[in-house]
mmCIF file of N, CA and C in Angstrom:
data_model
loop_
_atom_site.group_PDB
_atom_site.id
_atom_site.type_symbol
_atom_site.label_atom_id
_atom_site.label_comp_id
_atom_site.label_asym_id
_atom_site.label_seq_id
_atom_site.Cartn_x
_atom_site.Cartn_y
_atom_site.Cartn_z
ATOM 1 N N MET A 1 95.424 171.172 61.005
ATOM 2 C CA MET A 1 95.178 171.746 59.824
ATOM 3 C C MET A 1 93.583 172.699 60.276
ATOM 4 N N PRO A 2 93.914 173.600 59.212
ATOM 5 C CA PRO A 2 92.889 175.149 59.844
ATOM 6 C C PRO A 2 91.494 174.656 59.557
ATOM 7 N N CYS A 3 91.642 173.518 58.657
ATOM 8 C CA CYS A 3 89.485 172.909 58.582
ATOM 9 C C CYS A 3 89.321 173.062 59.014
ATOM 10 N N ILE A 4 89.802 171.917 59.937
ATOM 11 C CA ILE A 4 89.480 170.800 61.236
ATOM 12 C C ILE A 4 89.170 172.052 62.424
ATOM 13 N N SER A 5 90.152 173.211 62.915
ATOM 14 C CA SER A 5 90.242 173.734 63.718
ATOM 15 C C SER A 5 88.618 175.093 63.241
ATOM 16 N N PHE A 6 88.504 175.143 62.250
ATOM 17 C CA PHE A 6 87.734 176.150 61.608
ATOM 18 C C PHE A 6 86.458 175.627 61.970
ATOM 19 N N ALA A 7 86.398 174.278 61.630
ATOM 20 C CA ALA A 7 85.308 173.524 61.805
ATOM 21 C C ALA A 7 84.617 173.160 63.587
ATOM 22 N N GLN A 8 85.674 172.761 64.154
ATOM 23 C CA GLN A 8 85.164 173.212 65.377
ATOM 24 C C GLN A 8 84.551 174.282 65.958
ATOM 25 N N ASN A 9 85.307 175.148 65.597
ATOM 26 C CA ASN A 9 85.029 176.409 66.122
ATOM 27 C C ASN A 9 83.547 176.992 65.456
ATOM 28 N N THR A 10 83.438 176.869 64.075
ATOM 29 C CA THR A 10 82.225 176.988 63.428
ATOM 30 C C THR A 10 80.939 176.295 64.138
ATOM 31 N N GLU A 11 81.012 175.292 64.820
ATOM 32 C CA GLU A 11 80.177 174.551 66.083
ATOM 33 C C GLU A 11 79.978 175.098 66.939
ATOM 34 N N ILE A 12 80.737 175.499 67.528
ATOM 35 C CA ILE A 12 80.705 176.540 68.978
ATOM 36 C C ILE A 12 79.775 177.791 68.576
ATOM 37 N N VAL A 13 80.243 178.777 67.518
ATOM 38 C CA VAL A 13 80.015 179.891 67.215
ATOM 39 C C VAL A 13 78.631 180.021 67.063
ATOM 40 N N ASN A 14 78.619 179.034 66.482
ATOM 41 C CA ASN A 14 76.854 178.806 65.631
ATOM 42 C C ASN A 14 75.426 177.544 66.503
ATOM 43 N N ARG A 15 76.817 177.581 67.667
ATOM 44 C CA ARG A 15 75.713 177.090 68.931
ATOM 45 C C ARG A 15 74.878 175.737 68.376
ATOM 46 N N GLY A 16 75.827 174.905 67.065
ATOM 47 C CA GLY A 16 75.290 173.217 66.940
ATOM 48 C C GLY A 16 74.199 174.187 65.765
ATOM 49 N N THR A 17 74.232 174.847 65.194
ATOM 50 C CA THR A 17 73.518 174.761 63.968
ATOM 51 C C THR A 17 73.861 174.594 62.929
ATOM 52 N N ILE A 18 75.744 174.810 62.578
ATOM 53 C CA ILE A 18 75.801 174.152 61.411
ATOM 54 C C ILE A 18 77.501 173.084 62.018
ATOM 55 N N PRO A 19 76.902 171.734 61.675
ATOM 56 C CA PRO A 19 77.385 170.763 61.721
ATOM 57 C C PRO A 19 79.086 170.920 61.702
ATOM 58 N N CYS A 20 79.893 170.566 62.792
ATOM 59 C CA CYS A 20 80.963 170.257 62.410
ATOM 60 C C CYS A 20 82.043 169.658 61.163
ATOM 61 N N MET A 21 80.866 168.777 60.659
ATOM 62 C CA MET A 21 81.919 167.850 59.342
ATOM 63 C C MET A 21 81.460 168.356 58.292
ATOM 64 N N ASP A 22 80.271 169.353 58.055
ATOM 65 C CA ASP A 22 79.925 170.063 57.174
ATOM 66 C C ASP A 22 80.599 171.801 57.039
ATOM 67 N N ALA A 23 80.723 172.251 57.682
ATOM 68 C CA ALA A 23 81.523 173.629 58.086
ATOM 69 C C ALA A 23 83.109 172.835 57.521
ATOM 70 N N GLY A 24 83.811 172.105 58.330
ATOM 71 C CA GLY A 24 84.894 171.697 57.756
ATOM 72 C C GLY A 24 85.016 171.090 56.063
ATOM 73 N N LEU A 25 84.330 170.230 55.843
ATOM 74 C CA LEU A 25 83.904 170.178 54.505
ATOM 75 C C LEU A 25 84.366 171.221 52.825
ATOM 76 N N ILE A 26 83.033 172.410 53.890
ATOM 77 C CA ILE A 26 83.420 173.571 52.707
ATOM 78 C C ILE A 26 84.328 174.608 52.842
ATOM 79 N N HIS A 27 85.706 174.670 53.982
ATOM 80 C CA HIS A 27 86.256 175.482 54.414
ATOM 81 C C HIS A 27 87.041 174.921 53.697
ATOM 82 N N LEU A 28 87.357 172.976 53.377
ATOM 83 C CA LEU A 28 88.480 172.159 53.022
ATOM 84 C C LEU A 28 87.877 172.687 51.046
ATOM 85 N N ALA A 29 86.860 172.369 51.033
ATOM 86 C CA ALA A 29 86.888 172.661 49.659
ATOM 87 C C ALA A 29 86.862 174.296 48.603
ATOM 88 N N LEU A 30 86.704 175.300 49.723
ATOM 89 C CA LEU A 30 86.425 176.880 49.058
ATOM 90 C C LEU A 30 88.375 176.415 49.531
ATOM 91 N N GLY A 31 88.704 175.840 50.045
ATOM 92 C CA GLY A 31 90.687 176.384 50.578
ATOM 93 C C GLY A 31 91.308 175.803 49.359
ATOM 94 N N PHE A 32 90.622 174.215 48.861
ATOM 95 C CA PHE A 32 91.668 174.527 47.359
ATOM 96 C C PHE A 32 91.361 175.752 46.073
ATOM 97 N N VAL A 33 90.842 176.462 46.195
ATOM 98 C CA VAL A 33 90.594 177.494 45.094
ATOM 99 C C VAL A 33 91.095 178.426 45.848
ATOM 100 N N GLY A 34 91.512 178.852 47.217
ATOM 101 C CA GLY A 34 91.917 179.718 47.671
ATOM 102 C C GLY A 34 90.425 181.059 48.173
ATOM 103 N N CYS A 35 89.893 180.240 48.574
ATOM 104 C CA CYS A 35 88.914 181.475 49.103
ATOM 105 C C CYS A 35 87.612 181.176 50.092
ATOM 106 N N CYS A 36 88.454 180.292 50.599
ATOM 107 C CA CYS A 36 88.189 179.633 52.127
ATOM 108 C C CYS A 36 87.506 180.903 53.130
ATOM 109 N N TRP A 37 88.649 182.245 52.985
ATOM 110 C CA TRP A 37 88.537 183.198 54.038
ATOM 111 C C TRP A 37 87.046 183.727 53.843
ATOM 112 N N LEU A 38 86.491 183.845 52.481
ATOM 113 C CA LEU A 38 84.831 184.188 52.532
ATOM 114 C C LEU A 38 83.920 183.233 52.730
ATOM 115 N N TYR A 39 83.992 182.166 53.618
ATOM 116 C CA TYR A 39 83.629 181.610 54.377
ATOM 117 C C TYR A 39 83.587 181.666 55.852
ATOM 118 N N ALA A 40 85.114 181.928 56.235
ATOM 119 C CA ALA A 40 85.171 181.964 57.344
ATOM 120 C C ALA A 40 85.599 183.549 58.275
ATOM 121 N N PHE A 41 85.229 184.403 57.612
ATOM 122 C CA PHE A 41 85.266 185.708 57.646
ATOM 123 C C PHE A 41 84.120 185.749 58.644
ATOM 124 N N PRO A 42 82.487 185.862 58.487
ATOM 125 C CA PRO A 42 81.943 185.760 59.187
ATOM 126 C C PRO A 42 81.693 185.007 60.591
ATOM 127 N N ASN A 43 82.154 184.120 60.396
ATOM 128 C CA ASN A 43 82.361 183.320 61.449
ATOM 129 C C ASN A 43 82.930 184.000 62.843
ATOM 130 N N ARG A 44 83.761 184.890 62.405
ATOM 131 C CA ARG A 44 84.379 185.673 63.076
ATOM 132 C C ARG A 44 83.678 186.723 63.840
ATOM 133 N N SER A 45 83.214 187.283 63.101
ATOM 134 C CA SER A 45 81.681 188.484 63.527
ATOM 135 C C SER A 45 80.991 187.991 64.798
ATOM 136 N N ARG A 46 80.441 186.685 64.223
ATOM 137 C CA ARG A 46 79.664 185.829 65.062
ATOM 138 C C ARG A 46 80.333 185.942 66.446
ATOM 139 N N LEU A 47 81.579 185.424 66.525
ATOM 140 C CA LEU A 47 82.306 184.908 68.031
ATOM 141 C C LEU A 47 82.939 186.673 68.386
ATOM 142 N N ARG A 48 82.554 187.602 68.049
ATOM 143 C CA ARG A 48 82.691 188.710 68.482
ATOM 144 C C ARG A 48 81.526 189.487 68.710
ATOM 145 N N GLU A 49 80.274 188.832 68.044
ATOM 146 C CA GLU A 49 78.733 189.581 68.661
ATOM 147 C C GLU A 49 78.546 188.804 69.863
ATOM 148 N N HIS A 50 79.065 187.666 69.873
ATOM 149 C CA HIS A 50 78.999 186.716 71.138
ATOM 150 C C HIS A 50 79.676 187.726 72.580
ATOM 151 N N PHE A 51 80.215 187.966 72.116
ATOM 152 C CA PHE A 51 81.287 188.255 73.705
ATOM 153 C C PHE A 51 81.200 189.633 73.539
ATOM 154 N N ALA A 52 80.863 190.331 72.707
ATOM 155 C CA ALA A 52 80.901 191.663 72.673
ATOM 156 C C ALA A 52 82.288 192.212 72.534
ATOM 157 N N LEU A 53 82.647 191.464 71.316
ATOM 158 C CA LEU A 53 84.696 191.889 71.921
ATOM 159 C C LEU A 53 84.656 193.129 70.477
ATOM 160 N N PRO A 54 85.056 194.071 70.729
ATOM 161 C CA PRO A 54 85.089 194.866 69.189
ATOM 162 C C PRO A 54 86.787 194.438 68.433
ATOM 163 N N GLU A 55 85.681 195.117 67.453
ATOM 164 C CA GLU A 55 86.555 194.747 65.912
ATOM 165 C C GLU A 55 87.847 195.780 64.980
ATOM 166 N N GLU A 56 88.783 195.282 66.033
ATOM 167 C CA GLU A 56 90.076 196.308 66.203
ATOM 168 C C GLU A 56 91.281 195.158 66.239
ATOM 169 N N PRO A 57 92.494 195.890 65.777
ATOM 170 C CA PRO A 57 92.518 197.336 65.084
ATOM 171 C C PRO A 57 92.408 196.790 63.509
ATOM 172 N N CYS A 58 91.974 195.688 63.392
ATOM 173 C CA CYS A 58 91.147 195.625 61.792
ATOM 174 C C CYS A 58 90.275 195.021 61.278
ATOM 175 N N GLY A 59 89.710 195.031 60.506
ATOM 176 C CA GLY A 59 88.210 194.068 60.110
ATOM 177 C C GLY A 59 87.815 192.990 60.168
ATOM 178 N N ASP A 60 87.172 191.747 60.206
ATOM 179 C CA ASP A 60 87.106 190.842 60.542
ATOM 180 C C ASP A 60 87.530 190.079 58.967
ATOM 181 N N PHE A 61 87.071 190.683 58.124
ATOM 182 C CA PHE A 61 87.328 190.252 56.376
ATOM 183 C C PHE A 61 88.643 190.746 56.206
ATOM 184 N N TRP A 62 89.378 191.376 56.397
ATOM 185 C CA TRP A 62 91.003 191.648 56.281
ATOM 186 C C TRP A 62 91.936 191.067 57.076
ATOM 187 N N VAL A 63 91.184 190.629 58.499
ATOM 188 C CA VAL A 63 92.666 189.419 59.162
ATOM 189 C C VAL A 63 92.152 188.292 58.295
ATOM 190 N N HIS A 64 90.900 187.614 57.766
ATOM 191 C CA HIS A 64 91.062 186.322 56.714
ATOM 192 C C HIS A 64 91.412 186.417 55.779
ATOM 193 N N LEU A 65 91.487 187.679 55.153
ATOM 194 C CA LEU A 65 91.807 187.411 53.927
ATOM 195 C C LEU A 65 93.460 187.340 54.302
ATOM 196 N N PHE A 66 93.925 188.229 55.292
ATOM 197 C CA PHE A 66 95.136 188.082 55.052
ATOM 198 C C PHE A 66 96.511 186.654 55.798
ATOM 199 N N CYS A 67 95.805 186.380 56.970
ATOM 200 C CA CYS A 67 95.931 185.090 57.366
ATOM 201 C C CYS A 67 94.132 184.718 58.029
ATOM 202 N N THR A 68 94.080 183.905 56.902
ATOM 203 C CA THR A 68 93.199 182.560 57.829
ATOM 204 C C THR A 68 93.335 181.735 58.877
ATOM 205 N N SER A 69 94.772 181.473 58.181
ATOM 206 C CA SER A 69 94.940 180.562 60.228
ATOM 207 C C SER A 69 95.754 181.150 60.869
ATOM 208 N N CYS A 70 95.719 182.474 61.008
ATOM 209 C CA CYS A 70 96.346 183.084 62.434
ATOM 210 C C CYS A 70 94.684 183.247 63.155
ATOM 211 N N ALA A 71 93.654 183.948 62.083
ATOM 212 C CA ALA A 71 92.648 184.228 62.462
ATOM 213 C C ALA A 71 91.732 183.186 63.304
ATOM 214 N N ILE A 72 91.903 181.984 62.515
ATOM 215 C CA ILE A 72 91.251 180.920 63.356
ATOM 216 C C ILE A 72 91.477 180.392 64.782
ATOM 217 N N CYS A 73 93.420 180.489 65.029
ATOM 218 C CA CYS A 73 93.674 180.076 66.259
ATOM 219 C C CYS A 73 93.799 181.005 67.263
ATOM 220 N N GLN A 74 93.391 182.458 66.579
ATOM 221 C CA GLN A 74 93.021 183.242 67.655
ATOM 222 C C GLN A 74 91.636 183.252 68.148
ATOM 223 N N GLU A 75 90.476 182.332 67.296
ATOM 224 C CA GLU A 75 89.134 182.768 67.665
ATOM 225 C C GLU A 75 89.265 181.314 68.105
ATOM 226 N N SER A 76 90.109 180.056 68.082
ATOM 227 C CA SER A 76 90.313 179.257 68.927
ATOM 228 C C SER A 76 90.325 179.255 70.499
ATOM 229 N N ARG A 77 91.406 180.252 70.649
ATOM 230 C CA ARG A 77 92.150 180.345 71.697
ATOM 231 C C ARG A 77 91.050 181.383 72.819
ATOM 232 N N GLU A 78 90.297 182.382 71.919
ATOM 233 C CA GLU A 78 89.329 183.141 72.553
ATOM 234 C C GLU A 78 87.983 182.477 72.981
ATOM 235 N N LEU A 79 87.449 180.883 72.196
ATOM 236 C CA LEU A 79 86.614 180.158 73.031
ATOM 237 C C LEU A 79 87.305 179.833 74.101
ATOM 238 N N LYS A 80 88.500 179.090 74.126
ATOM 239 C CA LYS A 80 88.705 177.975 75.210
ATOM 240 C C LYS A 80 88.848 178.924 76.485
ATOM 241 N N ASN A 81 89.125 180.123 75.700
ATOM 242 C CA ASN A 81 89.897 181.483 77.106
ATOM 243 C C ASN A 81 88.332 181.640 77.412
ATOM 244 N N ARG A 82 87.166 181.686 76.823
ATOM 245 C CA ARG A 82 85.681 181.422 77.482
ATOM 246 C C ARG A 82 84.834 180.934 78.386
ATOM 247 N N GLY A 83 85.723 179.886 78.123
ATOM 248 C CA GLY A 83 85.434 178.397 78.809
ATOM 249 C C GLY A 83 84.042 176.978 78.036
ATOM 250 N N ALA A 84 84.457 177.561 76.505
ATOM 251 C CA ALA A 84 83.734 176.252 75.161
ATOM 252 C C ALA A 84 85.339 175.812 75.062
ATOM 253 N N ASP A 85 85.222 174.359 74.852
ATOM 254 C CA ASP A 85 86.007 173.428 74.254
ATOM 255 C C ASP A 85 85.553 173.207 72.935
ATOM 256 N N PRO A 86 86.751 174.405 71.803
ATOM 257 C CA PRO A 86 85.873 173.528 70.481
ATOM 258 C C PRO A 86 86.396 172.248 69.727
ATOM 259 N N SER A 87 87.260 171.478 70.805
ATOM 260 C CA SER A 87 87.331 169.779 70.554
ATOM 261 C C SER A 87 86.223 169.152 70.601
ATOM 262 N N ILE A 88 85.388 169.418 71.545
ATOM 263 C CA ILE A 88 83.779 168.891 71.128
ATOM 264 C C ILE A 88 83.073 169.863 70.573
ATOM 265 N N SER A 89 82.277 168.882 70.555
ATOM 266 C CA SER A 89 80.628 169.219 70.015
ATOM 267 C C SER A 89 80.260 170.924 70.716
ATOM 268 N N TRP A 90 79.233 171.304 70.294
ATOM 269 C CA TRP A 90 78.072 171.688 70.678
ATOM 270 C C TRP A 90 77.745 171.328 71.988
ATOM 271 N N LEU A 91 76.726 170.419 71.534
ATOM 272 C CA LEU A 91 76.273 169.917 72.620
ATOM 273 C C LEU A 91 76.723 168.987 74.135
ATOM 274 N N SER A 92 78.486 168.584 73.598
ATOM 275 C CA SER A 92 78.828 168.244 74.678
ATOM 276 C C SER A 92 79.250 169.348 75.245
ATOM 277 N N ASN A 93 79.688 170.178 74.669
ATOM 278 C CA ASN A 93 79.691 171.480 76.203
ATOM 279 C C ASN A 93 78.727 172.079 76.681
ATOM 280 N N VAL A 94 77.239 172.099 75.977
ATOM 281 C CA VAL A 94 76.344 172.501 76.980
ATOM 282 C C VAL A 94 75.975 171.219 78.129
ATOM 283 N N GLU A 95 76.586 170.135 77.754
ATOM 284 C CA GLU A 95 75.720 168.992 78.849
ATOM 285 C C GLU A 95 76.902 169.377 80.173
ATOM 286 N N LYS A 96 78.380 169.488 79.608
ATOM 287 C CA LYS A 96 79.770 169.613 80.645
ATOM 288 C C LYS A 96 79.283 170.968 81.492
ATOM 289 N N TRP A 97 78.757 172.198 80.509
ATOM 290 C CA TRP A 97 78.382 173.156 81.541
ATOM 291 C C TRP A 97 77.321 173.228 81.881
ATOM 292 N N SER A 98 75.948 172.078 82.266
ATOM 293 C CA SER A 98 75.194 171.379 83.061
ATOM 294 C C SER A 98 75.764 171.316 84.218
ATOM 295 N N ARG A 99 75.985 169.693 83.916
ATOM 296 C CA ARG A 99 76.873 169.313 84.544
ATOM 297 C C ARG A 99 77.603 169.908 85.971
ATOM 298 N N GLU A 100 78.566 170.866 85.248
ATOM 299 C CA GLU A 100 79.381 171.597 86.071
ATOM 300 C C GLU A 100 78.706 172.910 86.752
ATOM 301 N N LYS A 101 76.950 173.223 86.340
ATOM 302 C CA LYS A 101 76.471 174.417 86.749
ATOM 303 C C LYS A 101 77.164 175.235 86.306
ATOM 304 N N VAL A 102 77.353 175.621 85.500
ATOM 305 C CA VAL A 102 78.290 176.584 84.642
ATOM 306 C C VAL A 102 77.432 177.525 83.647
ATOM 307 N N THR A 103 77.340 178.615 83.615
ATOM 308 C CA THR A 103 76.952 179.670 83.005
ATOM 309 C C THR A 103 77.297 179.245 81.537
ATOM 310 N N PRO A 104 76.848 178.655 80.246
ATOM 311 C CA PRO A 104 77.222 179.183 78.944
ATOM 312 C C PRO A 104 78.556 180.739 78.460
ATOM 313 N N PRO A 105 79.333 180.883 78.204
ATOM 314 C CA PRO A 105 80.080 181.404 78.404
ATOM 315 C C PRO A 105 79.957 182.575 77.233
ATOM 316 N N ILE A 106 78.657 182.534 76.260
ATOM 317 C CA ILE A 106 78.158 183.157 74.810
ATOM 318 C C ILE A 106 77.591 183.620 75.835
ATOM 319 N N VAL A 107 77.695 185.169 75.597
ATOM 320 C CA VAL A 107 76.512 186.074 75.670
ATOM 321 C C VAL A 107 76.083 187.500 74.780
ATOM 322 N N VAL A 108 75.168 187.724 74.642
ATOM 323 C CA VAL A 108 74.434 188.390 73.224
ATOM 324 C C VAL A 108 74.043 189.868 74.088
ATOM 325 N N PRO A 109 74.976 190.766 73.823
ATOM 326 C CA PRO A 109 74.891 191.872 74.349
ATOM 327 C C PRO A 109 73.575 192.462 74.205
ATOM 328 N N GLY A 110 73.440 193.594 75.324
ATOM 329 C CA GLY A 110 71.950 194.136 74.836
ATOM 330 C C GLY A 110 71.945 195.498 73.841
ATOM 331 N N MET A 111 71.156 196.251 74.147
ATOM 332 C CA MET A 111 70.574 197.292 72.984
ATOM 333 C C MET A 111 71.997 198.363 73.386
ATOM 334 N N ASN A 112 72.657 199.207 73.078
ATOM 335 C CA ASN A 112 73.661 199.986 72.905
ATOM 336 C C ASN A 112 72.755 200.986 72.490
ATOM 337 N N ARG A 113 72.799 202.299 72.937
ATOM 338 C CA ARG A 113 72.371 203.497 72.990
ATOM 339 C C ARG A 113 73.582 204.411 71.592
#
């Protein structure tokens, strides 16, 4: 279900500041009126910022507008490939990285000229 995957991704991308349950309920409610993509696309932008990913070949807004479910799947896969597990909470990921002595995968890039 897209709202669940979105909620799990949101908690990780926002480093636990937005609880999974809150994100899922908002996404679900907006889905009933057909505009969940408005809430979802900024999440994709934050994910790209965390990993310094290019906004190609299409902007985040357009990807979510035309296929929110596909975008959410891509975002979840990107988090998994980078070492974050969206199916567990942000705090559980932090504990796992600490226990395994792994540097958290989310990196904020430095300034560009």
